[in-house]
CSV table of N, CA and C and ligand atoms in Angstrom, one decimal:
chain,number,residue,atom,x,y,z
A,1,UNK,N,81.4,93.7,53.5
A,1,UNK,CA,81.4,92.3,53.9
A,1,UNK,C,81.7,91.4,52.7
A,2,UNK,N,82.8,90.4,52.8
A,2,UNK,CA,82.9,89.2,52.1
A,2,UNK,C,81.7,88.6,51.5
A,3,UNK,N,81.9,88.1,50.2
A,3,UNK,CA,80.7,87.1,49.6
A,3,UNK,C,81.2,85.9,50.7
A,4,UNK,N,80.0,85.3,50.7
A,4,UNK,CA,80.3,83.7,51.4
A,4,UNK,C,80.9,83.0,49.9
A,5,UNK,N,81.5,81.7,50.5
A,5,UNK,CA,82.2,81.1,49.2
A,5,UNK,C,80.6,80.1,49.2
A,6,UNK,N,81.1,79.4,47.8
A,6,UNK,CA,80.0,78.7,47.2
A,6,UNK,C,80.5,77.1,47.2
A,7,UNK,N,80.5,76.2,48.4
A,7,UNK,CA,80.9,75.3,48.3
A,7,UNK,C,80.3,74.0,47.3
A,8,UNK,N,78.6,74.2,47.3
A,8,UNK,CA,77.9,73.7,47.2
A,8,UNK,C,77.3,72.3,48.0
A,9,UNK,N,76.6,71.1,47.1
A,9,UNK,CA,76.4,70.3,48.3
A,9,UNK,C,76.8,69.8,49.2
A,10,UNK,N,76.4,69.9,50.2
A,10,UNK,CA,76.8,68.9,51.5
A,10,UNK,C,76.8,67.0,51.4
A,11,UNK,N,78.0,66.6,51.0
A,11,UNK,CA,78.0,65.0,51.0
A,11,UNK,C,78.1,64.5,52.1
A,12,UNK,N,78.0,62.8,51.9
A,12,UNK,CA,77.9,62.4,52.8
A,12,UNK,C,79.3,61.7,52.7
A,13,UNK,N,80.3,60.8,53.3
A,13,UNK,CA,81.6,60.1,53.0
A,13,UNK,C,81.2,58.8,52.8
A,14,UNK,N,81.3,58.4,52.0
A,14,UNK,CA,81.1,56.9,50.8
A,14,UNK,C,81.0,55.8,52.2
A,15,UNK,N,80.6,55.2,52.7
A,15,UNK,CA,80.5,54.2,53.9
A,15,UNK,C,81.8,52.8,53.6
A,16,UNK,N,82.0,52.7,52.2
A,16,UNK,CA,82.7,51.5,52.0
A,16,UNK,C,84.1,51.8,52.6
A,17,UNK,N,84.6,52.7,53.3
A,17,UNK,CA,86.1,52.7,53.1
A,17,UNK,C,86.1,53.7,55.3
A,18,UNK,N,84.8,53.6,55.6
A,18,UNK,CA,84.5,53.7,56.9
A,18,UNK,C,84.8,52.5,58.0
A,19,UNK,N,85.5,52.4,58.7
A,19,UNK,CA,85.6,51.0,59.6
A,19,UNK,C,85.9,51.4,61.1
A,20,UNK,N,84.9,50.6,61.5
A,20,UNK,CA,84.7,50.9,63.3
A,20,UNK,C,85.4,50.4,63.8
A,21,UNK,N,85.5,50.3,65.1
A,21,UNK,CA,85.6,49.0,66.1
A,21,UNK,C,84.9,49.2,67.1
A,22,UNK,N,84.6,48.0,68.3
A,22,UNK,CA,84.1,48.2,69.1
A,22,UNK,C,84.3,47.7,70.3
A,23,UNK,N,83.8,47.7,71.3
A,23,UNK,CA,84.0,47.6,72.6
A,23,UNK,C,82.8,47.2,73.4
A,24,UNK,N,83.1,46.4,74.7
A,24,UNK,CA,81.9,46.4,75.3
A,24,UNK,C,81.1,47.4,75.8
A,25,UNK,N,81.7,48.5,76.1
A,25,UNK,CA,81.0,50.0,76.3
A,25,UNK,C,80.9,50.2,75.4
A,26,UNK,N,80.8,50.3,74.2
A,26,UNK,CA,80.1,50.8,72.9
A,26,UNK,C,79.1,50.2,72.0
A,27,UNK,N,79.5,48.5,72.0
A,27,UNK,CA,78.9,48.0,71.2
A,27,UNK,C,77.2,48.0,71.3
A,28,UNK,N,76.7,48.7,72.2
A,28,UNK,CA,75.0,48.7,72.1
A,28,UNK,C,74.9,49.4,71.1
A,29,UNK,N,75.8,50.6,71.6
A,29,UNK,CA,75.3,52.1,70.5
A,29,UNK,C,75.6,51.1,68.8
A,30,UNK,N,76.4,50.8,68.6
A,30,UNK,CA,76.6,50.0,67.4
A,30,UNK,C,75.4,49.3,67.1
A,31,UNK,N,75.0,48.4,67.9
A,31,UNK,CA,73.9,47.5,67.6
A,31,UNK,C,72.5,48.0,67.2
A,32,UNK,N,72.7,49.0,68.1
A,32,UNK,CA,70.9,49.8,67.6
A,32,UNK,C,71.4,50.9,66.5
A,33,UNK,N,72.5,51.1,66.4
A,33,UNK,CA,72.7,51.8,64.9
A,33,UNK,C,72.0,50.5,64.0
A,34,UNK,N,72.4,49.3,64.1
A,34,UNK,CA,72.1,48.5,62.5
A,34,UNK,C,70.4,48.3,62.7
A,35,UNK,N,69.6,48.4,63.6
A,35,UNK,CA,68.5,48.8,63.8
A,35,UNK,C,68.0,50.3,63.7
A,36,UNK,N,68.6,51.0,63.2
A,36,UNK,CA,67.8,52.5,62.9
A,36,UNK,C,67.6,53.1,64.0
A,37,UNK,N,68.1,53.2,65.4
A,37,UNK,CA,67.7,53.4,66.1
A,37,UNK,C,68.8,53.9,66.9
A,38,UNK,N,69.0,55.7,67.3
A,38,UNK,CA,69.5,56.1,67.7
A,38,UNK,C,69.6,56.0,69.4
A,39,UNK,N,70.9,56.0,70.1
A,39,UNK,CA,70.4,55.8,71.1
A,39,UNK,C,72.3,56.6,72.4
A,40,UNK,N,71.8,57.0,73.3
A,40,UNK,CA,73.4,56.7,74.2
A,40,UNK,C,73.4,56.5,75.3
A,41,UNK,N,74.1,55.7,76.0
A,41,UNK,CA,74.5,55.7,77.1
A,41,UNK,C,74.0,56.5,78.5
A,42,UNK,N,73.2,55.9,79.2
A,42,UNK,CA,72.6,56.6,80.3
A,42,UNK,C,72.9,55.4,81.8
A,43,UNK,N,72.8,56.1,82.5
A,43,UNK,CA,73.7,55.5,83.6
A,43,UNK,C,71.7,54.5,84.3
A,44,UNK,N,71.6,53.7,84.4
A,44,UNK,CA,70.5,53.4,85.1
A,44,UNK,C,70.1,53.3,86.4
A,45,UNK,N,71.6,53.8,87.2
A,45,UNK,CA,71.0,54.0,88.7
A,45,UNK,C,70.7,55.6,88.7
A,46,UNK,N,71.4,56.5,88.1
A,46,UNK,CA,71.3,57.9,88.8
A,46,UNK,C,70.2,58.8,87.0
A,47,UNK,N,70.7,58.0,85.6
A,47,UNK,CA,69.9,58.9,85.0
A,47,UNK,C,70.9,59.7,84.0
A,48,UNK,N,72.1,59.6,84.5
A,48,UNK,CA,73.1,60.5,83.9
A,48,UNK,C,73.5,60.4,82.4
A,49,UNK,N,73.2,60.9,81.5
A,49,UNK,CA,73.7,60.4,80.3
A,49,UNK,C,75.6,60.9,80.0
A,50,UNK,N,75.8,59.5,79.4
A,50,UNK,CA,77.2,60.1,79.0
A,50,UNK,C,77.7,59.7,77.4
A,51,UNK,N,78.5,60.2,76.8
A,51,UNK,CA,78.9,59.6,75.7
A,51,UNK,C,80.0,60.5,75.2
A,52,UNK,N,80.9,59.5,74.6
A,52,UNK,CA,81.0,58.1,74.2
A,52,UNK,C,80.9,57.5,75.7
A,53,UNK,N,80.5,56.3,75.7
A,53,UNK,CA,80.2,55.6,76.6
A,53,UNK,C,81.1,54.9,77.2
A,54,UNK,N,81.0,55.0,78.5
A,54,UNK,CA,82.6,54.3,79.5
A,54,UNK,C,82.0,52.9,80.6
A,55,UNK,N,82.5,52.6,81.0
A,55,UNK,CA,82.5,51.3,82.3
A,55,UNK,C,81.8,51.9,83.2
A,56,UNK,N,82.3,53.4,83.8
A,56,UNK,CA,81.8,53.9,85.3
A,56,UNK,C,80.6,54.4,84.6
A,57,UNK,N,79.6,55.6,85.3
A,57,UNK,CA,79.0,56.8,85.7
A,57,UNK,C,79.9,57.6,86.4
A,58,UNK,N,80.4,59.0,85.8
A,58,UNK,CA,81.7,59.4,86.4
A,58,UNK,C,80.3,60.6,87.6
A,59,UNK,N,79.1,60.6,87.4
A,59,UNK,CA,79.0,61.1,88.5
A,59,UNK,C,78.0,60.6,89.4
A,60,UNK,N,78.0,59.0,89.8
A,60,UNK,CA,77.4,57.9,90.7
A,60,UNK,C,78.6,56.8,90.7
A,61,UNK,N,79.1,56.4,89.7
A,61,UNK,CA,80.3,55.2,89.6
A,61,UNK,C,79.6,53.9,89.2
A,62,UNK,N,78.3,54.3,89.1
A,62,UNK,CA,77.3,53.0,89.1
A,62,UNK,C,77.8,52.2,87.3
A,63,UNK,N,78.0,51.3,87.5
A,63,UNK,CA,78.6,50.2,86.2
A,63,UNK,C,77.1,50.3,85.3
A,64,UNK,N,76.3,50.2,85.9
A,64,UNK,CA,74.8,49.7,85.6
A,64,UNK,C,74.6,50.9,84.3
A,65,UNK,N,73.9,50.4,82.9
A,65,UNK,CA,73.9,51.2,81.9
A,65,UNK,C,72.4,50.8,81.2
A,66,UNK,N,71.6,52.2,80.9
A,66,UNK,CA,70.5,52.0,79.6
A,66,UNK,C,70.7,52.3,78.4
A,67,UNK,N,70.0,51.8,77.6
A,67,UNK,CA,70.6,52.5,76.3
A,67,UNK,C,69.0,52.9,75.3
A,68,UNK,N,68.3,53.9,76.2
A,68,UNK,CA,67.6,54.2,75.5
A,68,UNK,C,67.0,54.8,74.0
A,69,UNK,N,66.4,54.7,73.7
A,69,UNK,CA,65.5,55.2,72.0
A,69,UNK,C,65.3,56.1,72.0
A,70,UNK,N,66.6,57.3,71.2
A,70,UNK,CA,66.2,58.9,71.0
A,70,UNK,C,65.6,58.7,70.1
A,71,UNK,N,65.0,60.4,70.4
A,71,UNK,CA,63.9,61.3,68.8
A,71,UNK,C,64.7,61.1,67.5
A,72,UNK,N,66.1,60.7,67.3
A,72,UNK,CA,66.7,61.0,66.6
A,72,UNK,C,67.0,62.5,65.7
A,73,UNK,N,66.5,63.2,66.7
A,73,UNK,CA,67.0,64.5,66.3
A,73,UNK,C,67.8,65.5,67.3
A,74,UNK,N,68.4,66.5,67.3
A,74,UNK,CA,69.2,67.1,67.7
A,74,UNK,C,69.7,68.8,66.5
A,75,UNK,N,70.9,69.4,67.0
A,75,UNK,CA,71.1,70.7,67.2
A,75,UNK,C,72.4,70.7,66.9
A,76,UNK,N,73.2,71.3,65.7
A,76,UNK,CA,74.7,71.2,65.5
A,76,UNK,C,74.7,72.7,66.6
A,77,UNK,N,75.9,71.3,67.2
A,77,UNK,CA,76.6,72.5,68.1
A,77,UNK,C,78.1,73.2,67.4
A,78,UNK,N,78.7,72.9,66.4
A,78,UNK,CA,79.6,73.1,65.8
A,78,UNK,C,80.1,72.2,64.6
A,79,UNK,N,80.6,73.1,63.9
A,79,UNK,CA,80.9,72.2,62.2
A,79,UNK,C,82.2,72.3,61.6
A,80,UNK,N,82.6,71.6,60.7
A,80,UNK,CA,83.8,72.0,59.8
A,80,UNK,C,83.4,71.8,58.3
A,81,UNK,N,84.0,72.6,57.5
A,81,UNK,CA,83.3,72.5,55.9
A,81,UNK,C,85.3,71.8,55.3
A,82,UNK,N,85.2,70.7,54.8
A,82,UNK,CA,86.6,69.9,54.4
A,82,UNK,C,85.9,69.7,53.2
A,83,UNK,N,87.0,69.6,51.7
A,83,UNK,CA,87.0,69.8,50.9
A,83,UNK,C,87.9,68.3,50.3
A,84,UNK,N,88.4,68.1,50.7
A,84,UNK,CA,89.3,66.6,50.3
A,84,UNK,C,88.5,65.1,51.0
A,85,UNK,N,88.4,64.4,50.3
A,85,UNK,CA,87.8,63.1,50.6
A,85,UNK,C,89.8,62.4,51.5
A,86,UNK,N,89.3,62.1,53.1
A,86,UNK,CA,90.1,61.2,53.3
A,86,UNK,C,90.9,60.4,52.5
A,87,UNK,N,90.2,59.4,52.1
A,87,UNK,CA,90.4,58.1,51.5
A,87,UNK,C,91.2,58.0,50.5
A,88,UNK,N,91.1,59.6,49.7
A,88,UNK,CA,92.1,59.2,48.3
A,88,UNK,C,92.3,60.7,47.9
A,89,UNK,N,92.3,61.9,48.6
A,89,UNK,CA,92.8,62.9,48.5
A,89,UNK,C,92.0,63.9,47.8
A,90,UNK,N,90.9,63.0,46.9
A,90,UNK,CA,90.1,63.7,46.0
A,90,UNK,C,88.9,64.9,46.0
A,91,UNK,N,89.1,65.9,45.6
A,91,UNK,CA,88.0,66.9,46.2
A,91,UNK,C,86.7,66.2,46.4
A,92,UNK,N,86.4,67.1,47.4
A,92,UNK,CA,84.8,66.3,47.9
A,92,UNK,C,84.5,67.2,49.2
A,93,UNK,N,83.1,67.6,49.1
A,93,UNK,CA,82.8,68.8,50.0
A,93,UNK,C,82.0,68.1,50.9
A,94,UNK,N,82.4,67.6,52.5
A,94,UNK,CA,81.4,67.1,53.2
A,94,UNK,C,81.9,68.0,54.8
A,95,UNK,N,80.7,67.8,55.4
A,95,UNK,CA,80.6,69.0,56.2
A,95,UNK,C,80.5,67.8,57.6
A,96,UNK,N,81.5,67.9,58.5
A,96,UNK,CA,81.7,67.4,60.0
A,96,UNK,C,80.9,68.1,60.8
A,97,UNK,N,79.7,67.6,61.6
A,97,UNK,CA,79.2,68.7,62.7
A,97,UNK,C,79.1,67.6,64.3
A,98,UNK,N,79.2,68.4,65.2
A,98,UNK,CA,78.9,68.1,66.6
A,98,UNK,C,77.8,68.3,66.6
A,99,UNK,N,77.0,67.2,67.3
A,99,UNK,CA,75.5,67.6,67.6
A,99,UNK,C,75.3,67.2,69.1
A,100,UNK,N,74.4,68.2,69.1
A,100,UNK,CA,73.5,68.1,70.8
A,100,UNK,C,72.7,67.3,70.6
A,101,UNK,N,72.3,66.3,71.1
A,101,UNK,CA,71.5,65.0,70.8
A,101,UNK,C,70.1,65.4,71.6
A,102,UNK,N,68.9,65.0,70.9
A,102,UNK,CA,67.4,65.7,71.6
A,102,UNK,C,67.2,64.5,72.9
A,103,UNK,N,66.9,64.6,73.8
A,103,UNK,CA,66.3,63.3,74.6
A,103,UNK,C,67.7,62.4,75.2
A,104,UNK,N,68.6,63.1,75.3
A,104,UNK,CA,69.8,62.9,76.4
A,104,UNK,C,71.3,63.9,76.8
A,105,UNK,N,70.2,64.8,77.6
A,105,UNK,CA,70.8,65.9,77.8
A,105,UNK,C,72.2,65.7,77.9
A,106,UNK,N,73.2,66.9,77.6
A,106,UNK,CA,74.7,66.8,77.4
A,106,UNK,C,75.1,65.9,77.0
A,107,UNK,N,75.0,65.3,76.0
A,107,UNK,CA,75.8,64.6,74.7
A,107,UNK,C,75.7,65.2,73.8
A,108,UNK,N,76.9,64.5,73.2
A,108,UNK,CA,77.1,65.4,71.5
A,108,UNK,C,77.5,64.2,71.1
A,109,UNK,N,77.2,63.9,69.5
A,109,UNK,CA,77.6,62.8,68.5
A,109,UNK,C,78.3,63.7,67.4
A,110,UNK,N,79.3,63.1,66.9
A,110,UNK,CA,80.0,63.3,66.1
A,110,UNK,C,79.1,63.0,64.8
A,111,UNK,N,79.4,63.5,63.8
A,111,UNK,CA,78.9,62.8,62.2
A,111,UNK,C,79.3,63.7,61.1
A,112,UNK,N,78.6,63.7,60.6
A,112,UNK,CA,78.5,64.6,58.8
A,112,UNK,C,77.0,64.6,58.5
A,113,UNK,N,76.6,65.7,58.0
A,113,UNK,CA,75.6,66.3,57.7
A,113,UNK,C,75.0,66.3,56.3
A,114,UNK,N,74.2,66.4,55.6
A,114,UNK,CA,74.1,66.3,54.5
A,114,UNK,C,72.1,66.9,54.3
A,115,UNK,N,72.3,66.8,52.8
A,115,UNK,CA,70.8,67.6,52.6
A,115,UNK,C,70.6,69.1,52.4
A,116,UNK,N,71.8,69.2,52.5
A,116,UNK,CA,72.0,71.2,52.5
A,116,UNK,C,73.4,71.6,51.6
A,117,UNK,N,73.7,72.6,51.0
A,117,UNK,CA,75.0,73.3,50.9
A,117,UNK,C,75.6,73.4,51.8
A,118,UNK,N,76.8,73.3,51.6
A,118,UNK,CA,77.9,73.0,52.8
A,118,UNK,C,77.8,74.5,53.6
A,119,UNK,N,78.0,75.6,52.6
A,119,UNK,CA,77.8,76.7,53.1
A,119,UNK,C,76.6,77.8,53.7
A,120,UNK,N,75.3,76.7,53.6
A,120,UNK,CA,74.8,77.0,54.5
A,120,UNK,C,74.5,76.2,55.8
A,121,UNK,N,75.5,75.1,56.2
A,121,UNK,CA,75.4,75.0,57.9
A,121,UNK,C,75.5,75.8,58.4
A,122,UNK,N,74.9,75.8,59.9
A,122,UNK,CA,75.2,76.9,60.9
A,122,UNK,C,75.3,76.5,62.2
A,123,UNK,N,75.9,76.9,63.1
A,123,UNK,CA,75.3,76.4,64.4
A,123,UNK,C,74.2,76.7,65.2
A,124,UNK,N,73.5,76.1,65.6
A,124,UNK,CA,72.1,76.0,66.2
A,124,UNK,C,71.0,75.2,65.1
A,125,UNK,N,71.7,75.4,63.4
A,125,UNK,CA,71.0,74.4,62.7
A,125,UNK,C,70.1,73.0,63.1
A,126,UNK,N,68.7,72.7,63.0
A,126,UNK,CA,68.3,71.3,63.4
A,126,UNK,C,68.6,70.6,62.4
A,127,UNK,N,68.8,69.3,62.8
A,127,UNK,CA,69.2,68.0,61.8
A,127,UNK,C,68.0,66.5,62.1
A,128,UNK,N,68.4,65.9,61.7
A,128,UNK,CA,67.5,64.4,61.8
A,128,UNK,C,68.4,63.5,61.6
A,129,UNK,N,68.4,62.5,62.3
A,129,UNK,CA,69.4,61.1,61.7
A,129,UNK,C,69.1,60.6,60.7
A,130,UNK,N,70.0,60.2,59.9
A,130,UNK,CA,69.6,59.3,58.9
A,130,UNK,C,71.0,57.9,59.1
A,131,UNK,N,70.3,56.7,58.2
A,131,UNK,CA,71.7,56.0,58.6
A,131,UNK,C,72.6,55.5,57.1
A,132,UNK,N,74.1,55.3,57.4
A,132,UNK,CA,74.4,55.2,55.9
A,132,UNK,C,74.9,53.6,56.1
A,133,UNK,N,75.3,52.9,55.3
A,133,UNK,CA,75.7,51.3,55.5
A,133,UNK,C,77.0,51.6,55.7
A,134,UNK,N,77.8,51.2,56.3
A,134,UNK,CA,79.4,51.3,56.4
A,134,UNK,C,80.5,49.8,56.0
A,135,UNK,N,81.4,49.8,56.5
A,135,UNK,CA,81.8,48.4,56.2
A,135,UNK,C,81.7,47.7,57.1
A,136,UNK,N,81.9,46.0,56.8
A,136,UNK,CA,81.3,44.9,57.9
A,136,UNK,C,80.5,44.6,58.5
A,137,UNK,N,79.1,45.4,57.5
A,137,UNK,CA,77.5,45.1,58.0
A,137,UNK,C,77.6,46.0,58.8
A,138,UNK,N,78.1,46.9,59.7
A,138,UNK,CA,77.5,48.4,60.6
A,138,UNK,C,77.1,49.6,59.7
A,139,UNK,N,76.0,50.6,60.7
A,139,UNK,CA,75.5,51.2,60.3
A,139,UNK,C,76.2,52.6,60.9
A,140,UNK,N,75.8,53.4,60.0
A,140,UNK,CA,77.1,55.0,61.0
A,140,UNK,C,75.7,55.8,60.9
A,141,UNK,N,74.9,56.8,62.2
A,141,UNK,CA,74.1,57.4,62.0
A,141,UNK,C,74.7,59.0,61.6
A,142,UNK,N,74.4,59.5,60.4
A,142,UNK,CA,74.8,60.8,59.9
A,142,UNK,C,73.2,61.6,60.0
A,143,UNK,N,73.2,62.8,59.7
A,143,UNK,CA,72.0,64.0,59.9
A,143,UNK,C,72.0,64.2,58.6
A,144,UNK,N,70.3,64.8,58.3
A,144,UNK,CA,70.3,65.8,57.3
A,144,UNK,C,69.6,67.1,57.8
A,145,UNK,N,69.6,68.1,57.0
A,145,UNK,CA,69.0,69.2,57.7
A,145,UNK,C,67.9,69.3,57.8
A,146,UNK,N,67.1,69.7,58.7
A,146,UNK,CA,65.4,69.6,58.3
A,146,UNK,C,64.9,71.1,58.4
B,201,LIG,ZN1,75.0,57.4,87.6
């Protein structure tokens, strides 16, 4: 068997050169990011959680939306280990993971991981939110491993 490679730490991507946008179906989840407070899209007539978040409930149609207060924890469902910083080409070891979000069944949030060696993420890994400042006053919720 192969040695594993040695990527070392897991970063996080510098927030200054991060830019959102948003939408009226999105902008809660935005809002309670700059509040520390993780949260997605649940339909409030039927219960259904969905995300990223849309107009309908694709299974009631109900428009009506909550946007409740997760544990902020969850379960990488899958990862990538990238080695180049977007922004300027330059090496930089930060680890992309899918997470199963705790407290709204079937979602997954996109992010980056951090608090670990890159090369030891795994899937099924637990994480915790943490939040990083981004540009234009929003907050982007990223994980570290716990
Ligand atoms: Zn529904």
């Amino acid at each position: 068997m192969a040695d594993k490679i040695q990527y070392g730490p897991a970063l996080l991507l510098p927030g200054d050169n991060i830019h959102i946008t948003t939408n009226p179906d999105t902008e809660p989840f935005w809002e309670a990011a700059k509040e520390h407070r993780l949260t997605a899209c649940e339909c409030a007539k039927c219960g259904h959680f969905r995300m990223p978040p849309s107009p309908y409930c694709p299974e009631c149609s109900s428009r009506d939306k909550k946007w409740p207060t997760l544990p902020g924890t969850g379960t990488v469902f899958s990862f990538a280990i990238c080695n180049k910083n977007p922004a300027n080409g330059e090496d930089y070891i930060y680890v992309p993971i899918v997470v199963d979000l705790d407290g709204a069944p079937g979602t997954r949030l996109n992010a980056n991981v951090t608090g670990c060696k890159a090369e030891d993420v795994t899937i099924g890994m637990k994480v915790t939110v943490e939040w990083t400042p981004i540009a234009d006053g929003w907050v982007l919720p990223n994980f570290r491993a716990v």
